[in-house]
Amino acid sequence: MPEQLQQAGPAVRERIQQSFARQGLMSLLGARLTRIGPGRVHITLPARPEVRHEHGYVHAGATSTIADSAGGYAALTLFAEDSEVLTVEYKINLLAPAAGDHLEAAGIVLKSGRTLTVCQLEVHGVGEDGERKLVTHGQQTLIRVDRSAE
Amino acid sequence: MPEQLQQAGPAVRERIQQSFARQGLMSLLGARLTRIGPGRVHITLPARPEVRHEHGYVHAGATSTIADSAGGYAALTLFAEDSEVLTVEYKINLLAPAAGDHLEAAGIVLKSGRTLTVCQLEVHGVGEDGERKLVTHGQQTLIRVDRSAE
Amino acid sequence: MPEQLQQAGPAVRERIQQSFARQGLMSLLGARLTRIGPGRVHITLPARPEVRHEHGYVHAGATSTIADSAGGYAALTLFAEDSEVLTVEYKINLLAPAAGDHLEAAGIVLKSGRTLTVCQLEVHGVGEDGERKLVTHGQQTLIRVDRSAE
Amino acid sequence: MPEQLQQAGPAVRERIQQSFARQGLMSLLGARLTRIGPGRVHITLPARPEVRHEHGYVHAGATSTIADSAGGYAALTLFAEDSEVLTVEYKINLLAPAAGDHLEAAGIVLKSGRTLTVCQLEVHGVGEDGERKLVTHGQQTLIRVDRSAE
């Protein structure tokens, strides 16, 4: 898949950064927003001891948490300012142990509809030498909600 | 589904409690093991501010983390001492906002095979008055691995 | 889960029977509607040679087809006359070979919301002696659409 | 994703063609194997009236049947002659009505492990003018079984 290297507009970026900053779980895990493109958002998670499984790999729960959030923000990049998205469901396969210096989760919009959005979720483990390995792959459905209607 | 109220044997319980204690993420989230039955394990998560989404509900990532772990331990209750399980994949639907005093995740074995186990995952939000609401429902596939073969 | 043995009302039953009759694939497979309850619909598929896999079991495609349809009709039983439902997504685990005289798929509504419905999907293989075995278990998301808006 | 245009070897192709020919459901639906590449298999389904939903689109059951089979054969292209694969589970999103002259399902191996294989499933609707639209996207887990051990 060709990388979409362009960034989202400044208003979208600011809206997403502010939402991310309000999420206690992201800060508890130590996750950071590392890219906000149109229909594509990356979240990076350092492999700190607190998020590792007993065998040393990052816990599947932490992996899926950043994947789910990356997909939600990716969907949000394509909506107007007064919209929010909620995850309806997601499915992920854990393909390999989540090893490395840090994990990088990508949420990528496959289909952006009026009500529902479908995203692909990819998480790579990245070593200190920059080597990347696909550790998790998934698919997610989200629903748009009007912030004014909440 | 009739509740299976019996407990797993003491060796199984001790093995699972020790594994749980070694998981940094469970302690980081504040999750606790609250039932270890044969083919059925419960994990409880108090709705602390750190695990809440910006709207006040528990973050889907924390919800799915305890659901995934409950399923993994439920599978483990039915195996011999030298076996481990790894999550192959799971799919969850977020049915309602995860509100309440605490969440209770149940992992329930649907099929325990020689290599693969399939679990149902249920998470209820529980209010201070004890009222329960189903907030998440899912399905999970796990694979048995011999600890000696690792 | 306690069996809901009551039937849906006559208008709902007739609407669903007419919709089923218009589906060429159901007739091609030889599937029949065998129960229309509120929030619960059953579809039965005789294990004819045409729907069997090369090993003699019913093909997963036929199994999931009747499961998906059973869930769709189960969702429909809870809506007003001018509503339709479309499958958004589903996930199924094939737990055991689909053997037996016929398969019985049950779609069971877990949550019926204004826009989205979530169903559990179960398929049993039923032997000539009436013995039942759970062969497929899944979860499905559907969206309500107004027929007038199409 | 760059198209892998090479074909699988003749022994693999013959093995898969023979297996496909033994599946009554594929013949009942009118599906055809249209590509056997290493880790990638395509199945094409003409949009005949018998496989259409009452609204004129191809039934989700037929769509998912060819997607599931394409994934299974894609996994098989990477195994030795005495191996078989069984679908453990799959999840598909129906992104758009399955319209067109025919559907083309692609099964694409994401990870081929010793025991488990994970595939991406894509189905495009193809118009008479050759225009393509993504109608279904999914993810599938398969398990390798030794034919000799059956």
Short mmCIF file of N, CA and C in Angstrom, two decimals, chain A residues 5-133:
data_model
loop_
_atom_site.label_atom_id
_atom_site.label_comp_id
_atom_site.label_asym_id
_atom_site.label_seq_id
_atom_site.Cartn_x
_atom_site.Cartn_y
_atom_site.Cartn_z
N LEU A 5 1.69 10.27 2.62
CA LEU A 5 2.57 11.03 3.50
C LEU A 5 2.06 12.41 3.85
N GLN A 6 1.01 12.84 3.18
CA GLN A 6 0.52 14.18 3.50
C GLN A 6 -0.10 14.23 4.90
N GLN A 7 -0.10 15.39 5.46
CA GLN A 7 -0.69 15.59 6.78
C GLN A 7 -2.12 16.10 6.64
N ALA A 8 -2.90 15.89 7.68
CA ALA A 8 -4.23 16.48 7.73
C ALA A 8 -4.07 17.98 7.99
N GLY A 9 -5.14 18.73 7.76
CA GLY A 9 -5.11 20.17 7.97
C GLY A 9 -4.93 20.52 9.44
N PRO A 10 -4.52 21.78 9.71
CA PRO A 10 -4.21 22.16 11.09
C PRO A 10 -5.40 22.07 12.04
N ALA A 11 -6.61 22.37 11.57
CA ALA A 11 -7.77 22.30 12.48
C ALA A 11 -8.04 20.86 12.90
N VAL A 12 -7.95 19.95 11.93
CA VAL A 12 -8.15 18.53 12.25
C VAL A 12 -7.08 18.05 13.22
N ARG A 13 -5.83 18.43 12.94
CA ARG A 13 -4.72 17.99 13.80
C ARG A 13 -4.91 18.49 15.23
N GLU A 14 -5.33 19.72 15.36
CA GLU A 14 -5.47 20.28 16.71
C GLU A 14 -6.62 19.59 17.46
N ARG A 15 -7.71 19.36 16.73
CA ARG A 15 -8.86 18.70 17.36
C ARG A 15 -8.48 17.32 17.88
N ILE A 16 -7.71 16.58 17.08
CA ILE A 16 -7.34 15.22 17.47
C ILE A 16 -6.30 15.25 18.60
N GLN A 17 -5.36 16.17 18.51
CA GLN A 17 -4.37 16.25 19.60
C GLN A 17 -5.03 16.58 20.93
N GLN A 18 -6.03 17.46 20.89
CA GLN A 18 -6.71 17.81 22.14
C GLN A 18 -7.51 16.63 22.69
N SER A 19 -8.16 15.90 21.81
CA SER A 19 -8.92 14.73 22.26
C SER A 19 -7.97 13.69 22.87
N PHE A 20 -6.85 13.46 22.21
CA PHE A 20 -5.87 12.48 22.68
C PHE A 20 -5.37 12.88 24.07
N ALA A 21 -5.10 14.15 24.27
CA ALA A 21 -4.55 14.63 25.55
C ALA A 21 -5.54 14.43 26.70
N ARG A 22 -6.84 14.35 26.37
CA ARG A 22 -7.84 14.18 27.43
C ARG A 22 -8.02 12.71 27.82
N GLN A 23 -7.36 11.78 27.12
CA GLN A 23 -7.55 10.36 27.40
C GLN A 23 -6.53 9.87 28.42
N GLY A 24 -7.03 9.61 29.62
CA GLY A 24 -6.14 9.18 30.71
C GLY A 24 -5.42 7.89 30.39
N LEU A 25 -6.08 6.98 29.66
CA LEU A 25 -5.46 5.68 29.42
C LEU A 25 -4.23 5.82 28.53
N MET A 26 -4.28 6.72 27.55
CA MET A 26 -3.12 6.90 26.66
C MET A 26 -1.91 7.39 27.47
N SER A 27 -2.19 8.31 28.37
CA SER A 27 -1.10 8.83 29.19
C SER A 27 -0.62 7.78 30.18
N LEU A 28 -1.55 6.99 30.73
CA LEU A 28 -1.16 5.92 31.66
C LEU A 28 -0.24 4.92 30.97
N LEU A 29 -0.56 4.58 29.70
CA LEU A 29 0.26 3.62 28.96
C LEU A 29 1.56 4.24 28.47
N GLY A 30 1.58 5.56 28.31
CA GLY A 30 2.75 6.22 27.75
C GLY A 30 2.70 6.34 26.23
N ALA A 31 1.49 6.28 25.65
CA ALA A 31 1.35 6.33 24.19
C ALA A 31 1.39 7.77 23.68
N ARG A 32 1.87 7.92 22.43
CA ARG A 32 1.97 9.24 21.81
C ARG A 32 1.41 9.21 20.40
N LEU A 33 0.77 10.30 19.99
CA LEU A 33 0.31 10.48 18.61
C LEU A 33 1.51 10.84 17.76
N THR A 34 1.81 10.05 16.73
CA THR A 34 3.01 10.36 15.95
C THR A 34 2.73 10.71 14.49
N ARG A 35 1.49 10.62 14.07
CA ARG A 35 1.16 11.06 12.72
C ARG A 35 -0.34 11.25 12.59
N ILE A 36 -0.76 12.34 11.97
CA ILE A 36 -2.18 12.58 11.72
C ILE A 36 -2.32 12.95 10.25
N GLY A 37 -2.58 11.93 9.42
CA GLY A 37 -2.80 12.17 8.00
C GLY A 37 -4.27 12.00 7.68
N PRO A 38 -4.69 12.42 6.51
CA PRO A 38 -6.10 12.23 6.13
C PRO A 38 -6.42 10.75 5.97
N GLY A 39 -7.25 10.24 6.85
CA GLY A 39 -7.61 8.82 6.78
C GLY A 39 -6.54 7.90 7.32
N ARG A 40 -5.54 8.45 8.00
CA ARG A 40 -4.45 7.60 8.52
C ARG A 40 -3.81 8.25 9.73
N VAL A 41 -3.86 7.55 10.88
CA VAL A 41 -3.27 8.07 12.12
C VAL A 41 -2.37 7.01 12.73
N HIS A 42 -1.22 7.46 13.25
CA HIS A 42 -0.27 6.55 13.92
C HIS A 42 -0.18 6.90 15.41
N ILE A 43 -0.12 5.85 16.24
CA ILE A 43 0.13 6.02 17.67
C ILE A 43 1.30 5.11 18.04
N THR A 44 2.26 5.68 18.78
CA THR A 44 3.46 4.95 19.16
C THR A 44 3.45 4.67 20.67
N LEU A 45 3.88 3.46 21.03
CA LEU A 45 3.90 3.05 22.43
C LEU A 45 5.27 2.47 22.78
N PRO A 46 6.03 3.15 23.61
CA PRO A 46 7.30 2.58 24.06
C PRO A 46 7.05 1.31 24.88
N ALA A 47 7.92 0.31 24.69
CA ALA A 47 7.74 -0.98 25.36
C ALA A 47 8.24 -0.93 26.80
N ARG A 48 7.59 -0.11 27.61
CA ARG A 48 7.98 0.01 29.01
C ARG A 48 7.62 -1.25 29.79
N PRO A 49 8.29 -1.52 30.88
CA PRO A 49 7.99 -2.74 31.66
C PRO A 49 6.52 -2.82 32.08
N GLU A 50 5.89 -1.68 32.36
CA GLU A 50 4.51 -1.72 32.87
C GLU A 50 3.53 -2.27 31.85
N VAL A 51 3.82 -2.18 30.58
CA VAL A 51 2.86 -2.65 29.57
C VAL A 51 3.25 -4.00 29.00
N ARG A 52 4.30 -4.60 29.58
CA ARG A 52 4.73 -5.90 29.05
C ARG A 52 4.04 -7.05 29.75
N HIS A 53 3.84 -8.09 28.96
CA HIS A 53 3.33 -9.36 29.44
C HIS A 53 4.42 -10.03 30.25
N GLU A 54 4.05 -11.08 30.96
CA GLU A 54 5.04 -11.73 31.81
C GLU A 54 6.23 -12.30 31.03
N HIS A 55 6.06 -12.54 29.72
CA HIS A 55 7.17 -13.08 28.93
C HIS A 55 8.05 -11.98 28.35
N GLY A 56 7.71 -10.72 28.61
CA GLY A 56 8.54 -9.63 28.13
C GLY A 56 7.98 -8.90 26.95
N TYR A 57 6.99 -9.50 26.28
CA TYR A 57 6.37 -8.84 25.13
C TYR A 57 5.31 -7.85 25.61
N VAL A 58 5.00 -6.88 24.77
CA VAL A 58 3.93 -5.95 25.13
C VAL A 58 2.59 -6.70 25.18
N HIS A 59 1.83 -6.44 26.20
CA HIS A 59 0.54 -7.11 26.43
C HIS A 59 -0.41 -6.83 25.27
N ALA A 60 -1.14 -7.87 24.87
CA ALA A 60 -2.10 -7.72 23.77
C ALA A 60 -3.10 -6.62 24.06
N GLY A 61 -3.42 -6.43 25.32
CA GLY A 61 -4.38 -5.38 25.67
C GLY A 61 -3.85 -3.99 25.33
N ALA A 62 -2.58 -3.76 25.60
CA ALA A 62 -1.99 -2.47 25.27
C ALA A 62 -1.89 -2.31 23.75
N THR A 63 -1.53 -3.39 23.09
CA THR A 63 -1.42 -3.36 21.62
C THR A 63 -2.75 -3.02 20.99
N SER A 64 -3.81 -3.69 21.45
CA SER A 64 -5.11 -3.45 20.83
C SER A 64 -5.67 -2.09 21.23
N THR A 65 -5.29 -1.60 22.38
CA THR A 65 -5.75 -0.28 22.81
C THR A 65 -5.25 0.81 21.86
N ILE A 66 -3.96 0.76 21.52
CA ILE A 66 -3.45 1.80 20.63
C ILE A 66 -3.95 1.59 19.19
N ALA A 67 -4.17 0.33 18.81
CA ALA A 67 -4.72 0.07 17.47
C ALA A 67 -6.14 0.63 17.36
N ASP A 68 -6.95 0.36 18.35
CA ASP A 68 -8.34 0.84 18.36
C ASP A 68 -8.37 2.37 18.32
N SER A 69 -7.51 3.01 19.11
CA SER A 69 -7.50 4.48 19.13
C SER A 69 -7.01 5.05 17.81
N ALA A 70 -6.01 4.42 17.21
CA ALA A 70 -5.50 4.91 15.93
C ALA A 70 -6.59 4.87 14.87
N GLY A 71 -7.39 3.78 14.88
CA GLY A 71 -8.49 3.68 13.93
C GLY A 71 -9.55 4.74 14.17
N GLY A 72 -9.87 4.98 15.42
CA GLY A 72 -10.88 6.00 15.74
C GLY A 72 -10.45 7.38 15.27
N TYR A 73 -9.20 7.72 15.50
CA TYR A 73 -8.73 9.05 15.06
C TYR A 73 -8.61 9.12 13.54
N ALA A 74 -8.24 8.01 12.91
CA ALA A 74 -8.18 8.01 11.44
C ALA A 74 -9.55 8.31 10.85
N ALA A 75 -10.59 7.69 11.42
CA ALA A 75 -11.95 7.96 10.95
C ALA A 75 -12.29 9.43 11.15
N LEU A 76 -11.87 9.98 12.29
CA LEU A 76 -12.22 11.35 12.65
C LEU A 76 -11.58 12.37 11.71
N THR A 77 -10.43 12.05 11.14
CA THR A 77 -9.77 13.01 10.25
C THR A 77 -10.62 13.36 9.04
N LEU A 78 -11.58 12.49 8.71
CA LEU A 78 -12.38 12.69 7.49
C LEU A 78 -13.74 13.31 7.76
N PHE A 79 -13.98 13.73 9.03
CA PHE A 79 -15.29 14.28 9.37
C PHE A 79 -15.21 15.75 9.71
N ALA A 80 -16.39 16.38 9.66
CA ALA A 80 -16.49 17.80 10.02
C ALA A 80 -16.30 17.95 11.52
N GLU A 81 -16.11 19.20 11.91
CA GLU A 81 -15.68 19.50 13.27
C GLU A 81 -16.65 19.04 14.35
N ASP A 82 -17.94 19.02 14.00
CA ASP A 82 -18.93 18.71 15.03
C ASP A 82 -19.26 17.23 15.12
N SER A 83 -18.41 16.38 14.54
CA SER A 83 -18.66 14.94 14.59
C SER A 83 -17.69 14.26 15.54
N GLU A 84 -18.18 13.18 16.13
CA GLU A 84 -17.34 12.29 16.93
C GLU A 84 -17.48 10.90 16.35
N VAL A 85 -16.60 10.01 16.70
CA VAL A 85 -16.79 8.61 16.30
C VAL A 85 -16.70 7.72 17.53
N LEU A 86 -17.47 6.63 17.48
CA LEU A 86 -17.40 5.61 18.52
C LEU A 86 -17.07 4.28 17.85
N THR A 87 -16.25 3.47 18.51
CA THR A 87 -15.98 2.14 17.99
C THR A 87 -17.22 1.28 18.16
N VAL A 88 -17.68 0.67 17.07
CA VAL A 88 -18.79 -0.28 17.13
C VAL A 88 -18.25 -1.66 17.50
N GLU A 89 -17.18 -2.06 16.83
CA GLU A 89 -16.57 -3.38 17.05
C GLU A 89 -15.22 -3.39 16.38
N TYR A 90 -14.37 -4.30 16.83
CA TYR A 90 -13.14 -4.56 16.08
C TYR A 90 -12.72 -6.00 16.28
N LYS A 91 -11.90 -6.46 15.36
CA LYS A 91 -11.37 -7.82 15.40
C LYS A 91 -9.88 -7.70 15.11
N ILE A 92 -9.07 -8.32 15.94
CA ILE A 92 -7.63 -8.28 15.67
C ILE A 92 -7.03 -9.67 15.79
N ASN A 93 -6.07 -9.91 14.92
CA ASN A 93 -5.23 -11.10 15.02
C ASN A 93 -3.87 -10.70 15.57
N LEU A 94 -3.41 -11.46 16.54
CA LEU A 94 -2.07 -11.23 17.10
C LEU A 94 -1.13 -12.16 16.34
N LEU A 95 -0.37 -11.61 15.41
CA LEU A 95 0.39 -12.43 14.46
C LEU A 95 1.73 -12.89 15.01
N ALA A 96 2.30 -12.10 15.89
CA ALA A 96 3.63 -12.41 16.42
C ALA A 96 3.77 -11.70 17.75
N PRO A 97 4.68 -12.17 18.61
CA PRO A 97 4.88 -11.48 19.89
C PRO A 97 5.24 -10.02 19.65
N ALA A 98 4.65 -9.13 20.46
CA ALA A 98 4.86 -7.70 20.27
C ALA A 98 6.17 -7.29 20.93
N ALA A 99 7.27 -7.58 20.22
CA ALA A 99 8.60 -7.28 20.73
C ALA A 99 9.12 -6.01 20.09
N GLY A 100 10.22 -5.47 20.65
CA GLY A 100 10.86 -4.31 20.06
C GLY A 100 11.02 -3.19 21.07
N ASP A 101 11.64 -2.12 20.58
CA ASP A 101 11.83 -0.93 21.40
C ASP A 101 10.50 -0.21 21.61
N HIS A 102 9.69 -0.17 20.57
CA HIS A 102 8.38 0.43 20.69
C HIS A 102 7.44 -0.18 19.65
N LEU A 103 6.14 0.04 19.86
CA LEU A 103 5.14 -0.41 18.88
C LEU A 103 4.61 0.81 18.14
N GLU A 104 4.29 0.61 16.87
CA GLU A 104 3.66 1.67 16.10
C GLU A 104 2.36 1.16 15.52
N ALA A 105 1.24 1.73 15.99
CA ALA A 105 -0.08 1.33 15.49
C ALA A 105 -0.52 2.30 14.42
N ALA A 106 -1.05 1.76 13.31
CA ALA A 106 -1.61 2.59 12.24
C ALA A 106 -3.08 2.25 12.08
N GLY A 107 -3.93 3.27 12.10
CA GLY A 107 -5.33 3.12 11.71
C GLY A 107 -5.50 3.71 10.33
N ILE A 108 -6.07 2.93 9.40
CA ILE A 108 -6.15 3.31 7.99
C ILE A 108 -7.59 3.14 7.52
N VAL A 109 -8.22 4.21 7.06
CA VAL A 109 -9.63 4.13 6.65
C VAL A 109 -9.75 3.35 5.34
N LEU A 110 -10.58 2.29 5.36
CA LEU A 110 -10.87 1.53 4.15
C LEU A 110 -12.10 2.09 3.46
N LYS A 111 -13.08 2.52 4.27
CA LYS A 111 -14.34 3.04 3.72
C LYS A 111 -14.90 4.05 4.70
N SER A 112 -15.16 5.24 4.24
CA SER A 112 -15.73 6.28 5.08
C SER A 112 -17.12 6.59 4.56
N GLY A 113 -18.13 6.09 5.26
CA GLY A 113 -19.51 6.32 4.84
C GLY A 113 -20.17 7.40 5.67
N ARG A 114 -21.42 7.67 5.37
CA ARG A 114 -22.14 8.72 6.07
C ARG A 114 -22.30 8.35 7.56
N THR A 115 -22.66 7.11 7.83
CA THR A 115 -22.88 6.68 9.21
C THR A 115 -21.71 5.84 9.73
N LEU A 116 -21.26 4.89 8.93
CA LEU A 116 -20.24 3.94 9.38
C LEU A 116 -18.92 4.14 8.65
N THR A 117 -17.84 3.90 9.39
CA THR A 117 -16.49 3.91 8.82
C THR A 117 -15.86 2.56 9.12
N VAL A 118 -15.10 2.02 8.17
CA VAL A 118 -14.37 0.78 8.39
C VAL A 118 -12.88 1.06 8.23
N CYS A 119 -12.10 0.63 9.22
CA CYS A 119 -10.65 0.86 9.20
C CYS A 119 -9.89 -0.45 9.23
N GLN A 120 -8.72 -0.42 8.64
CA GLN A 120 -7.75 -1.49 8.82
C GLN A 120 -6.81 -1.05 9.95
N LEU A 121 -6.44 -2.00 10.80
CA LEU A 121 -5.55 -1.71 11.93
C LEU A 121 -4.27 -2.53 11.78
N GLU A 122 -3.14 -1.86 11.85
CA GLU A 122 -1.85 -2.56 11.74
C GLU A 122 -0.95 -2.11 12.89
N VAL A 123 -0.30 -3.06 13.54
CA VAL A 123 0.68 -2.69 14.56
C VAL A 123 2.00 -3.37 14.22
N HIS A 124 3.05 -2.57 14.13
CA HIS A 124 4.40 -3.09 13.92
C HIS A 124 5.21 -2.94 15.21
N GLY A 125 6.02 -3.95 15.49
CA GLY A 125 7.06 -3.81 16.51
C GLY A 125 8.29 -3.22 15.82
N VAL A 126 8.91 -2.22 16.43
CA VAL A 126 10.06 -1.55 15.83
C VAL A 126 11.25 -1.70 16.77
N GLY A 127 12.33 -2.29 16.25
CA GLY A 127 13.53 -2.51 17.06
C GLY A 127 14.36 -1.24 17.20
N GLU A 128 15.36 -1.29 18.06
CA GLU A 128 16.22 -0.13 18.25
C GLU A 128 16.96 0.24 16.96
N ASP A 129 17.16 -0.78 16.12
CA ASP A 129 17.82 -0.56 14.82
C ASP A 129 16.83 -0.14 13.73
N GLY A 130 15.56 0.07 14.11
CA GLY A 130 14.58 0.51 13.13
C GLY A 130 13.91 -0.62 12.37
N GLU A 131 14.32 -1.84 12.62
CA GLU A 131 13.71 -2.96 11.91
C GLU A 131 12.25 -3.11 12.35
N ARG A 132 11.35 -3.36 11.37
CA ARG A 132 9.92 -3.42 11.65
C ARG A 132 9.37 -4.81 11.41
N LYS A 133 8.46 -5.22 12.29
CA LYS A 133 7.80 -6.51 12.12
C LYS A 133 6.31 -6.34 12.40
#
